[in-house]
Amino acid sequence: MKGNSTVAVHASATGRMTPIAAAVAVLAMGMAMSAQAQEAASPENVVTVTGMRASLQQSLNQKRNAESLVEVITAEDIGKMPDKNVADSLSRVAGVTTTSAGSAEGSFGENEHVQLRGMLSQLTLTTLNGHTVSSGDWYGPNIAAGGRSVSYTLLPSDLVGRIVVHKSSQADLTEGGAAGTVDIQTRRPLEFKERLTTSASLEAAYSSAAKSTDPSVSALVNWKNDDNTFGILAQVFSQTRKLQRAGSEGVWWDKTGATYPDPALANKNISLLSGAVLFEQERKRQGGYVEAQWKPQSNVTLDLSAFLSTVDAKNYNTNYMADTINAVNGPGWNGVAVRPTGAATVSGNTITSIFFDKNAFGASSAGAFSVVEDVAARPDAKTDSKFVNLDAKWVVNPDLTVNGKLGHTTGSGKTKDVGFEVLSGWNQGAGYSLTSDGIFVLNVPGGDKFVKAGGGIGGWGSYSESTDKETYGQVDADLKLESSLVPSLKFGARFAKHERQLTKLAMTLGAGAADEGQIPDSAIGNYDANWYGNLPVNPTPGFRPFKISNDYVASWVAKYANFNTHAYQQEFDIKEDATAAYLMANLQPSEMVSGNAGVRVVRTKMDIEAYLPGGAPSYSQSFTDVLPSLNLRADFSKDLIARFAVNRGMSRPEFGQLAGNDLQDLQHTGVGSNPYLKPIRSNNLDLSVEWYFAPKALLSLGIFHSKLDGIIAYGHSILPYADASKAGVIANYDISAPINTDGRLNGLAAAYEQNIWGGFGLSANYTYADGKQTSKLASGTCNGKAGEDCTLYGTSKNSYNTGAYYEDERFSARVSYSRRSTYKLGNRGGADYFQSANGSLNLSLNYNVNKNITLTVEAQNLNDPLLTVYKTDTTQIAGVYKNGKTIYGGLRLKY
């Protein structure tokens, strides 16, 4: 059980019940348990508790007392947010889903982005103590994508005092979250009870896939003076983790062509490169947070804070691929296709099994290769985030309080992304077959040996670096009025200057780079035994693909790779100025009803410098948004609360959607940009009922609706770009580019949680979200034709979390399972990509040796889920991945 305020309806409802029936089932469950809870609710039986039950009570109290629709997660104690990063904790909240990938790269085993209302993460604004935080990424395509959503890999949960999820907007919240806002709040120095507080956490993390145990350390010191007018908090963290991800990928899907020699296989989808993928990474997250609070006068408080987090993320991705390119395009690409050996199998319009033996080319197989091995080396990948922020509070008089905020935040990401590629000679043939799970079983007889056959060493690559920075300032005033209807007014203004730059340098190789003879025998090994667990990889039991060592590839990159030519067609520089002002009235129309109403007006101006085929080198646009909001709560009794909210929100397009592109030169496909994109506007409606039927207990049901103006879809076109793999060549690329269109979202969220008896508690939540694109695009995938897909990107129809916990004075335990259904991940070359349904089982155990020492054991991804990414046709598998389990063990110290 997490210390969150709502946690989800039972999972099995999604498979056997309609969403309404599932919600009714949850309500019935709570009613059945309420009888025993009433005894616990009586005043004479109230008991003061600590630990996770106290955290749960705090979270529920803060949610209950809020005027708008919020969820609250409260840390149990210093350094005891019950997950490894903030997104992990948020995944337990009803109406919140998380993603563990930013692009079509699959998952790397750690939650990275947060989604509200079932919509894309770019529509959720994340702030820290009410201000924005810049960040970057370490993975090349995500660096190029220029996302606005904070990468939660940079935010360790040790920082958190509480998290407030604003599901409904209000005028005093910073604009940018069309779906909602997540505010991460740290502890403040003067909030601590003791004059001196110290705590530390020492852990070891064991990865079952990487078979590695790595250290994690964090520490906090807080001191304040005796009269509570000055305090300083300092926190540091250092966390190392080795990752190993096993994968199976359909790297290059194409068609056989109308004149293919076997008529039964003509014009069918075929995987030309089918890979067994081994991703290896060492992540080291380091940084710190410092904050000083000073009250020079009783009515003035100054608060200065600074944060730095860096993630070193060097990684290597080895892709051992069965090569059927030459069988379809002819040896040496001479255009003479050959028939397969034996019978192939076809499902729909896709070839699911095919094999070409060593004699498939007849007398000569010159120019044909059975294996392509590609090692993507990113030896210096890293990302960082930092900020300096000054808060000031001035209580002018009992009726007027003024708050100010001024700060600067920067984030960056950079990586070399170099492909080292070798071809193994046509030995005993090549082919593949697809299992029911979408795994490519590679039929490459003798493919455990690297056969040098004159293919040389191929190389592709680039250097990507992004910088993201914002300078901001705001002032807010709270004025009490002598009015029972409008007890107070809040008003203020904010400005922000934002800049996002992407630098992309093309790679050139020095003389001698292509000589495969330089590869020593010592650099040629094999994948580890059982590297893929119990999943099939080859028809031969125990088959281990050959592997060129990471160290050798890194030395080859250092010796031959040069990055000195700007890839101007992919670079961009975007400057964005935003000014906003708001007025909000707090309302008390009756003793039973309260809330707030307001309006926020925002002016955004953008200057974009970027390359667009056939276009201008620079673009400018500006737009004004008027964002009204109304939040009402009705207290029907002390335990039963109803809420109503209506508002208009906005999110600006991702920077990478406005400029730049992500191209795949081998396939001549990619994702382009559109400098004429407008913001996504969302008219949101929420209605919910909350029943606090016992201490530390909640039963809630809510419905929501969003009408989306400008939601992003992808058009499809053929555009000329320079082929980075062939100097001086301009080629036609099959490009998907973002377009504003219309959509709508309907959904419901139900939640139940209760401390049942004797330290045992249960929690469950369920969210149903039905999102559709409502405008057809002739060049898109929602086009009015048979087989169209009009679902919104990022929206899972069903998601849920279930959990249970136990706690006594010495021992506590939690177990939880979160799952979300299939959702549309992105678009490339006119085709949609989907992430399969997936879930994660997590466990946490704590034993209090005494009041100062706690022993901890935590486990993530205990079920080791199989994650699948596929194209619109589910038989065209893009990737299947397994990350393994991670077990954490250690101790927490507090004095």
Short mmCIF file of C-alpha atoms in Angstrom, two decimals, residues 512-881:
data_model
loop_
_atom_site.label_atom_id
_atom_site.label_comp_id
_atom_site.label_asym_id
_atom_site.label_seq_id
_atom_site.Cartn_x
_atom_site.Cartn_y
_atom_site.Cartn_z
CA GLY A 512 40.63 2.15 -42.06
CA ALA A 513 37.40 2.05 -40.09
CA ALA A 514 35.77 -0.47 -42.47
CA ASP A 515 38.52 -3.11 -42.30
CA GLU A 516 36.95 -6.12 -40.59
CA GLY A 517 40.36 -7.77 -40.35
CA GLN A 518 41.21 -5.50 -37.42
CA ILE A 519 38.64 -7.23 -35.18
CA PRO A 520 40.71 -9.55 -32.94
CA ASP A 521 39.45 -13.00 -32.03
CA SER A 522 39.46 -11.89 -28.40
CA ALA A 523 36.69 -9.37 -29.20
CA ILE A 524 34.38 -12.05 -30.59
CA GLY A 525 32.31 -13.87 -28.01
CA ASN A 526 28.73 -14.93 -27.50
CA TYR A 527 25.65 -13.79 -25.64
CA ASP A 528 25.62 -15.15 -22.08
CA ALA A 529 23.95 -18.48 -21.47
CA ASN A 530 20.25 -18.09 -20.65
CA TRP A 531 20.50 -14.42 -21.59
CA TYR A 532 16.86 -14.48 -22.64
CA GLY A 533 15.48 -16.52 -19.79
CA ASN A 534 12.94 -19.09 -20.87
CA LEU A 535 11.99 -17.36 -24.12
CA PRO A 536 12.75 -19.04 -27.44
CA VAL A 537 15.45 -17.44 -29.60
CA ASN A 538 16.59 -20.21 -31.96
CA PRO A 539 15.30 -23.69 -32.80
CA THR A 540 18.56 -25.11 -31.41
CA PRO A 541 18.44 -25.45 -27.58
CA GLY A 542 21.06 -23.35 -25.84
CA PHE A 543 21.84 -21.33 -28.98
CA ARG A 544 23.95 -18.26 -28.19
CA PRO A 545 24.35 -15.59 -30.90
CA PHE A 546 27.86 -14.33 -31.52
CA LYS A 547 28.64 -10.92 -29.99
CA ILE A 548 31.28 -8.27 -30.61
CA SER A 549 32.42 -7.00 -27.22
CA ASN A 550 31.31 -3.58 -25.95
CA ASP A 551 34.86 -2.62 -25.00
CA TYR A 552 36.11 -3.26 -28.53
CA VAL A 553 33.25 -1.28 -30.06
CA ALA A 554 33.99 1.61 -27.70
CA SER A 555 37.66 1.58 -28.74
CA TRP A 556 36.63 1.55 -32.43
CA VAL A 557 34.35 4.55 -31.87
CA ALA A 558 37.11 6.45 -30.06
CA LYS A 559 39.60 5.71 -32.86
CA TYR A 560 37.53 6.36 -35.99
CA ALA A 561 34.36 8.35 -35.24
CA ASN A 562 34.40 12.10 -35.81
CA PHE A 563 31.52 14.51 -35.23
CA ASN A 564 32.21 17.80 -36.97
CA THR A 565 29.41 18.37 -39.47
CA HIS A 566 26.11 19.95 -38.49
CA ALA A 567 23.01 17.99 -39.53
CA TYR A 568 21.08 21.19 -40.13
CA GLN A 569 17.91 19.42 -41.25
CA GLN A 570 17.52 18.04 -37.74
CA GLU A 571 18.66 20.96 -35.57
CA PHE A 572 16.48 23.69 -34.12
CA ASP A 573 16.45 26.69 -31.81
CA ILE A 574 13.11 27.70 -30.28
CA LYS A 575 12.53 30.75 -28.11
CA GLU A 576 9.24 31.03 -26.26
CA ASP A 577 7.96 33.91 -24.12
CA ALA A 578 4.87 33.42 -21.97
CA THR A 579 3.07 35.96 -19.81
CA ALA A 580 0.00 35.23 -17.73
CA ALA A 581 -2.34 36.97 -15.29
CA TYR A 582 -5.24 35.60 -13.28
CA LEU A 583 -8.03 36.44 -10.90
CA MET A 584 -9.69 33.83 -8.70
CA ALA A 585 -12.50 34.20 -6.17
CA ASN A 586 -12.85 31.73 -3.32
CA LEU A 587 -16.55 30.99 -2.90
CA GLN A 588 -18.80 30.11 0.03
CA PRO A 589 -22.37 30.36 -1.35
CA SER A 590 -23.74 28.35 1.57
CA GLU A 591 -22.58 26.48 4.63
CA MET A 592 -22.67 23.27 2.61
CA VAL A 593 -21.14 24.52 -0.67
CA SER A 594 -17.70 26.06 -1.24
CA GLY A 595 -15.19 26.35 -4.05
CA ASN A 596 -13.50 28.80 -6.35
CA ALA A 597 -14.03 30.46 -9.73
CA GLY A 598 -11.50 32.31 -11.81
CA VAL A 599 -9.90 33.02 -15.13
CA ARG A 600 -6.30 32.89 -16.33
CA VAL A 601 -5.18 34.75 -19.47
CA VAL A 602 -1.99 33.60 -21.18
CA ARG A 603 -0.05 35.11 -24.07
CA THR A 604 2.58 32.91 -25.79
CA LYS A 605 5.04 34.05 -28.44
CA MET A 606 7.32 31.61 -30.30
CA ASP A 607 10.30 32.16 -32.60
CA ILE A 608 11.41 28.97 -34.34
CA GLU A 609 14.59 28.46 -36.32
CA ALA A 610 14.59 25.09 -38.06
CA TYR A 611 14.91 23.27 -41.35
CA LEU A 612 11.76 22.24 -43.20
CA PRO A 613 11.95 20.80 -46.74
CA GLY A 614 10.81 23.50 -49.14
CA GLY A 615 10.15 25.91 -46.28
CA ALA A 616 11.66 28.99 -44.67
CA PRO A 617 14.55 28.91 -42.18
CA SER A 618 12.54 30.65 -39.44
CA TYR A 619 8.95 30.86 -38.25
CA SER A 620 7.08 32.97 -35.71
CA GLN A 621 3.67 32.63 -34.14
CA SER A 622 1.80 33.87 -31.11
CA PHE A 623 -1.48 33.01 -29.46
CA THR A 624 -3.63 34.10 -26.53
CA ASP A 625 -5.57 31.71 -24.31
CA VAL A 626 -8.40 32.58 -21.93
CA LEU A 627 -8.70 29.77 -19.37
CA PRO A 628 -11.76 29.96 -17.09
CA SER A 629 -12.30 27.50 -14.24
CA LEU A 630 -14.94 26.65 -11.65
CA ASN A 631 -14.52 24.20 -8.75
CA LEU A 632 -17.35 23.43 -6.32
CA ARG A 633 -17.61 21.04 -3.38
CA ALA A 634 -20.75 20.10 -1.49
CA ASP A 635 -20.52 18.62 2.01
CA PHE A 636 -23.69 16.54 2.28
CA SER A 637 -22.43 15.30 5.64
CA LYS A 638 -19.09 15.23 7.45
CA ASP A 639 -18.22 12.02 5.59
CA LEU A 640 -19.88 12.49 2.19
CA ILE A 641 -18.52 15.05 -0.28
CA ALA A 642 -19.48 15.73 -3.90
CA ARG A 643 -17.33 17.72 -6.31
CA PHE A 644 -18.03 19.47 -9.60
CA ALA A 645 -15.36 21.06 -11.79
CA VAL A 646 -15.32 22.63 -15.23
CA ASN A 647 -12.32 24.35 -16.79
CA ARG A 648 -10.42 25.06 -19.97
CA GLY A 649 -6.79 23.98 -20.05
CA MET A 650 -3.98 24.24 -22.56
CA SER A 651 -0.69 22.53 -23.37
CA ARG A 652 1.85 23.80 -25.82
CA PRO A 653 3.21 21.42 -28.50
CA GLU A 654 6.41 19.50 -27.78
CA PHE A 655 9.45 21.36 -29.08
CA GLY A 656 10.36 18.41 -31.28
CA GLN A 657 6.89 18.52 -32.83
CA LEU A 658 7.48 22.13 -33.85
CA ALA A 659 10.92 21.60 -35.38
CA GLY A 660 13.54 18.99 -36.24
CA ASN A 661 12.98 15.40 -37.26
CA ASP A 662 13.95 11.84 -36.43
CA LEU A 663 14.99 9.91 -39.55
CA GLN A 664 15.82 6.26 -40.16
CA ASP A 665 18.16 6.30 -43.15
CA LEU A 666 18.11 2.57 -43.84
CA GLN A 667 14.34 2.37 -44.16
CA HIS A 668 13.91 5.98 -45.42
CA THR A 669 11.17 6.63 -42.86
CA GLY A 670 10.89 9.10 -40.04
CA VAL A 671 8.94 11.54 -37.92
CA GLY A 672 8.95 15.14 -39.04
CA SER A 673 7.71 18.37 -37.50
CA ASN A 674 5.28 21.22 -38.05
CA PRO A 675 6.19 24.80 -37.01
CA TYR A 676 2.57 25.89 -37.49
CA LEU A 677 1.17 23.73 -34.69
CA LYS A 678 -1.15 25.45 -32.23
CA PRO A 679 -1.58 24.57 -28.55
CA ILE A 680 -3.79 21.70 -27.48
CA ARG A 681 -6.84 23.12 -25.69
CA SER A 682 -9.04 20.99 -23.48
CA ASN A 683 -12.51 21.76 -22.11
CA ASN A 684 -12.74 19.53 -19.05
CA LEU A 685 -15.71 18.46 -16.94
CA ASP A 686 -15.50 16.40 -13.71
CA LEU A 687 -18.12 15.12 -11.28
CA SER A 688 -17.23 12.93 -8.29
CA VAL A 689 -18.52 11.63 -4.97
CA GLU A 690 -16.25 10.75 -2.02
CA TRP A 691 -17.37 8.79 1.04
CA TYR A 692 -14.98 8.79 4.01
CA PHE A 693 -16.85 6.03 5.79
CA ALA A 694 -14.20 5.31 8.46
CA PRO A 695 -10.80 6.58 9.61
CA LYS A 696 -8.18 5.91 6.93
CA ALA A 697 -10.93 4.83 4.53
CA LEU A 698 -12.38 6.12 1.27
CA LEU A 699 -14.84 5.04 -1.37
CA SER A 700 -15.10 7.32 -4.40
CA LEU A 701 -16.54 7.40 -7.89
CA GLY A 702 -15.96 10.07 -10.51
CA ILE A 703 -16.75 10.68 -14.15
CA PHE A 704 -14.85 12.99 -16.49
CA HIS A 705 -15.12 14.38 -20.00
CA SER A 706 -12.70 16.36 -22.16
CA LYS A 707 -13.36 18.03 -25.49
CA LEU A 708 -10.01 18.44 -27.21
CA ASP A 709 -9.24 21.20 -29.68
CA GLY A 710 -5.88 20.79 -31.42
CA ILE A 711 -5.01 17.31 -30.14
CA ILE A 712 -2.03 15.93 -32.03
CA ALA A 713 -2.47 13.39 -34.83
CA TYR A 714 -0.04 12.47 -37.61
CA GLY A 715 -0.35 13.15 -41.30
CA HIS A 716 1.61 11.24 -43.88
CA SER A 717 3.74 12.54 -46.75
CA ILE A 718 6.83 11.86 -48.87
CA LEU A 719 9.54 14.50 -48.38
CA PRO A 720 13.13 14.92 -49.60
CA TYR A 721 15.89 14.73 -46.96
CA ALA A 722 19.63 14.25 -47.10
CA ASP A 723 20.51 10.59 -46.47
CA ALA A 724 23.07 10.73 -43.65
CA SER A 725 24.38 7.27 -44.57
CA LYS A 726 25.22 8.33 -48.15
CA ALA A 727 27.12 11.56 -48.58
CA GLY A 728 25.49 13.99 -50.99
CA VAL A 729 22.41 11.84 -51.61
CA ILE A 730 18.93 13.35 -51.35
CA ALA A 731 16.28 10.66 -50.91
CA ASN A 732 12.52 10.56 -50.52
CA TYR A 733 11.50 9.72 -46.96
CA ASP A 734 8.15 8.35 -45.82
CA ILE A 735 7.40 10.93 -43.12
CA SER A 736 4.80 11.20 -40.39
CA ALA A 737 4.30 14.79 -39.26
CA PRO A 738 2.13 16.15 -36.41
CA ILE A 739 -1.10 17.96 -37.21
CA ASN A 740 -3.67 19.67 -34.97
CA THR A 741 -7.06 17.98 -35.00
CA ASP A 742 -10.05 17.43 -32.70
CA GLY A 743 -10.86 14.75 -30.18
CA ARG A 744 -12.80 13.84 -27.07
CA LEU A 745 -12.29 11.74 -23.97
CA ASN A 746 -14.88 10.15 -21.68
CA GLY A 747 -14.03 8.22 -18.56
CA LEU A 748 -14.63 7.25 -14.97
CA ALA A 749 -12.40 6.60 -11.96
CA ALA A 750 -13.35 4.58 -8.90
CA ALA A 751 -11.32 4.05 -5.73
CA TYR A 752 -11.52 2.14 -2.49
CA GLU A 753 -9.13 1.95 0.45
CA GLN A 754 -9.55 0.96 4.07
CA ASN A 755 -7.62 0.00 7.17
CA ILE A 756 -9.65 -3.12 7.91
CA TRP A 757 -8.53 -4.69 11.16
CA GLY A 758 -5.44 -5.46 13.21
CA GLY A 759 -3.04 -3.53 11.01
CA PHE A 760 -4.36 -5.01 7.73
CA GLY A 761 -5.56 -2.78 4.93
CA LEU A 762 -6.73 -2.99 1.32
CA SER A 763 -6.76 -0.65 -1.64
CA ALA A 764 -8.06 -0.78 -5.18
CA ASN A 765 -8.71 1.66 -8.00
CA TYR A 766 -9.86 1.48 -11.57
CA THR A 767 -9.89 4.01 -14.40
CA TYR A 768 -11.78 3.75 -17.66
CA ALA A 769 -10.83 6.18 -20.45
CA ASP A 770 -12.31 6.20 -23.93
CA GLY A 771 -10.43 8.67 -26.13
CA LYS A 772 -11.18 9.25 -29.81
CA GLN A 773 -9.98 11.51 -32.58
CA THR A 774 -13.18 13.06 -33.93
CA SER A 775 -11.85 14.69 -37.12
CA LYS A 776 -10.75 12.49 -40.01
CA LEU A 777 -7.40 13.09 -41.75
CA ALA A 778 -7.15 11.71 -45.27
CA SER A 779 -3.40 11.17 -44.86
CA GLY A 780 -3.58 9.83 -41.31
CA THR A 781 -4.59 6.57 -39.67
CA CYS A 782 -8.02 7.97 -38.69
CA ASN A 783 -9.21 8.49 -42.24
CA GLY A 784 -12.75 7.19 -42.69
CA LYS A 785 -11.54 4.00 -44.36
CA ALA A 786 -11.97 0.40 -43.28
CA GLY A 787 -9.51 -0.56 -40.57
CA GLU A 788 -8.97 3.03 -39.42
CA ASP A 789 -7.71 3.68 -35.89
CA CYS A 790 -9.16 6.77 -34.22
CA THR A 791 -8.02 6.15 -30.62
CA LEU A 792 -6.03 8.91 -28.97
CA TYR A 793 -2.29 8.49 -28.58
CA GLY A 794 -1.32 7.47 -25.06
CA THR A 795 -4.81 6.42 -23.91
CA SER A 796 -5.33 3.03 -22.26
CA LYS A 797 -9.00 2.14 -22.06
CA ASN A 798 -8.58 0.26 -18.77
CA SER A 799 -6.06 0.71 -15.97
CA TYR A 800 -6.13 -0.43 -12.39
CA ASN A 801 -4.13 -0.96 -9.22
CA THR A 802 -4.78 -3.36 -6.37
CA GLY A 803 -2.88 -3.57 -3.11
CA ALA A 804 -2.80 -4.82 0.45
CA TYR A 805 -0.72 -3.91 3.46
CA TYR A 806 -0.02 -4.92 7.04
CA GLU A 807 1.61 -2.81 9.75
CA ASP A 808 2.34 -3.12 13.45
CA GLU A 809 4.83 -1.40 15.74
CA ARG A 810 7.79 -3.35 14.35
CA PHE A 811 6.90 -4.68 10.93
CA SER A 812 5.16 -3.41 7.79
CA ALA A 813 4.52 -4.98 4.40
CA ARG A 814 2.89 -3.83 1.18
CA VAL A 815 2.13 -5.62 -2.05
CA SER A 816 0.62 -3.94 -5.12
CA TYR A 817 -0.10 -4.73 -8.72
CA SER A 818 -0.66 -2.09 -11.41
CA ARG A 819 -1.82 -2.77 -14.96
CA ARG A 820 -2.85 -0.77 -18.01
CA SER A 821 -4.35 -1.99 -21.26
CA THR A 822 -2.93 -1.51 -24.77
CA TYR A 823 -2.37 2.05 -25.94
CA LYS A 824 -1.21 3.82 -29.08
CA LEU A 825 2.42 4.80 -28.61
CA GLY A 826 3.36 6.88 -31.67
CA ASN A 827 3.55 7.09 -35.44
CA ARG A 828 6.37 6.62 -37.91
CA GLY A 829 6.25 6.49 -41.70
CA GLY A 830 2.46 6.65 -41.70
CA ALA A 831 2.06 3.64 -39.37
CA ASP A 832 0.88 3.65 -35.75
CA TYR A 833 2.83 1.81 -33.06
CA PHE A 834 1.19 0.32 -29.97
CA GLN A 835 2.35 -0.72 -26.52
CA SER A 836 0.79 -3.98 -25.37
CA ALA A 837 -1.13 -4.34 -22.13
CA ASN A 838 1.29 -4.74 -19.24
CA GLY A 839 1.42 -4.80 -15.47
CA SER A 840 3.90 -4.74 -12.63
CA LEU A 841 3.92 -6.53 -9.26
CA ASN A 842 5.82 -4.77 -6.46
CA LEU A 843 6.56 -5.61 -2.83
CA SER A 844 7.89 -3.65 0.15
CA LEU A 845 8.93 -4.92 3.62
CA ASN A 846 10.15 -2.86 6.58
CA TYR A 847 11.32 -3.92 10.04
CA ASN A 848 11.92 -1.31 12.75
CA VAL A 849 14.88 -2.45 14.83
CA ASN A 850 14.28 0.56 17.05
CA LYS A 851 13.07 4.15 16.59
CA ASN A 852 16.29 5.03 14.73
CA ILE A 853 16.96 2.01 12.51
CA THR A 854 14.72 0.36 9.91
CA LEU A 855 15.64 -2.61 7.73
CA THR A 856 14.10 -2.56 4.25
CA VAL A 857 13.48 -4.97 1.39
CA GLU A 858 11.75 -3.85 -1.81
CA ALA A 859 11.09 -5.64 -5.08
CA GLN A 860 9.96 -4.19 -8.41
CA ASN A 861 8.67 -5.99 -11.50
CA LEU A 862 8.42 -9.28 -9.60
CA ASN A 863 6.32 -10.70 -12.42
CA ASP A 864 8.98 -9.71 -15.02
CA PRO A 865 6.37 -8.66 -17.59
CA LEU A 866 6.77 -9.22 -21.32
CA LEU A 867 6.41 -5.85 -23.07
CA THR A 868 5.44 -5.81 -26.73
CA VAL A 869 5.50 -2.94 -29.24
CA TYR A 870 3.77 -3.59 -32.56
CA LYS A 871 2.49 -1.82 -35.65
CA THR A 872 -1.19 -1.40 -36.55
CA ASP A 873 -1.20 -4.95 -37.86
CA THR A 874 -0.55 -6.91 -34.65
CA THR A 875 1.47 -9.51 -36.54
CA GLN A 876 4.07 -6.87 -37.42
CA ILE A 877 6.04 -6.92 -34.19
CA ALA A 878 8.39 -4.00 -33.63
CA GLY A 879 9.80 -5.29 -30.36
CA VAL A 880 9.30 -7.64 -27.42
CA TYR A 881 11.26 -6.91 -24.22
#
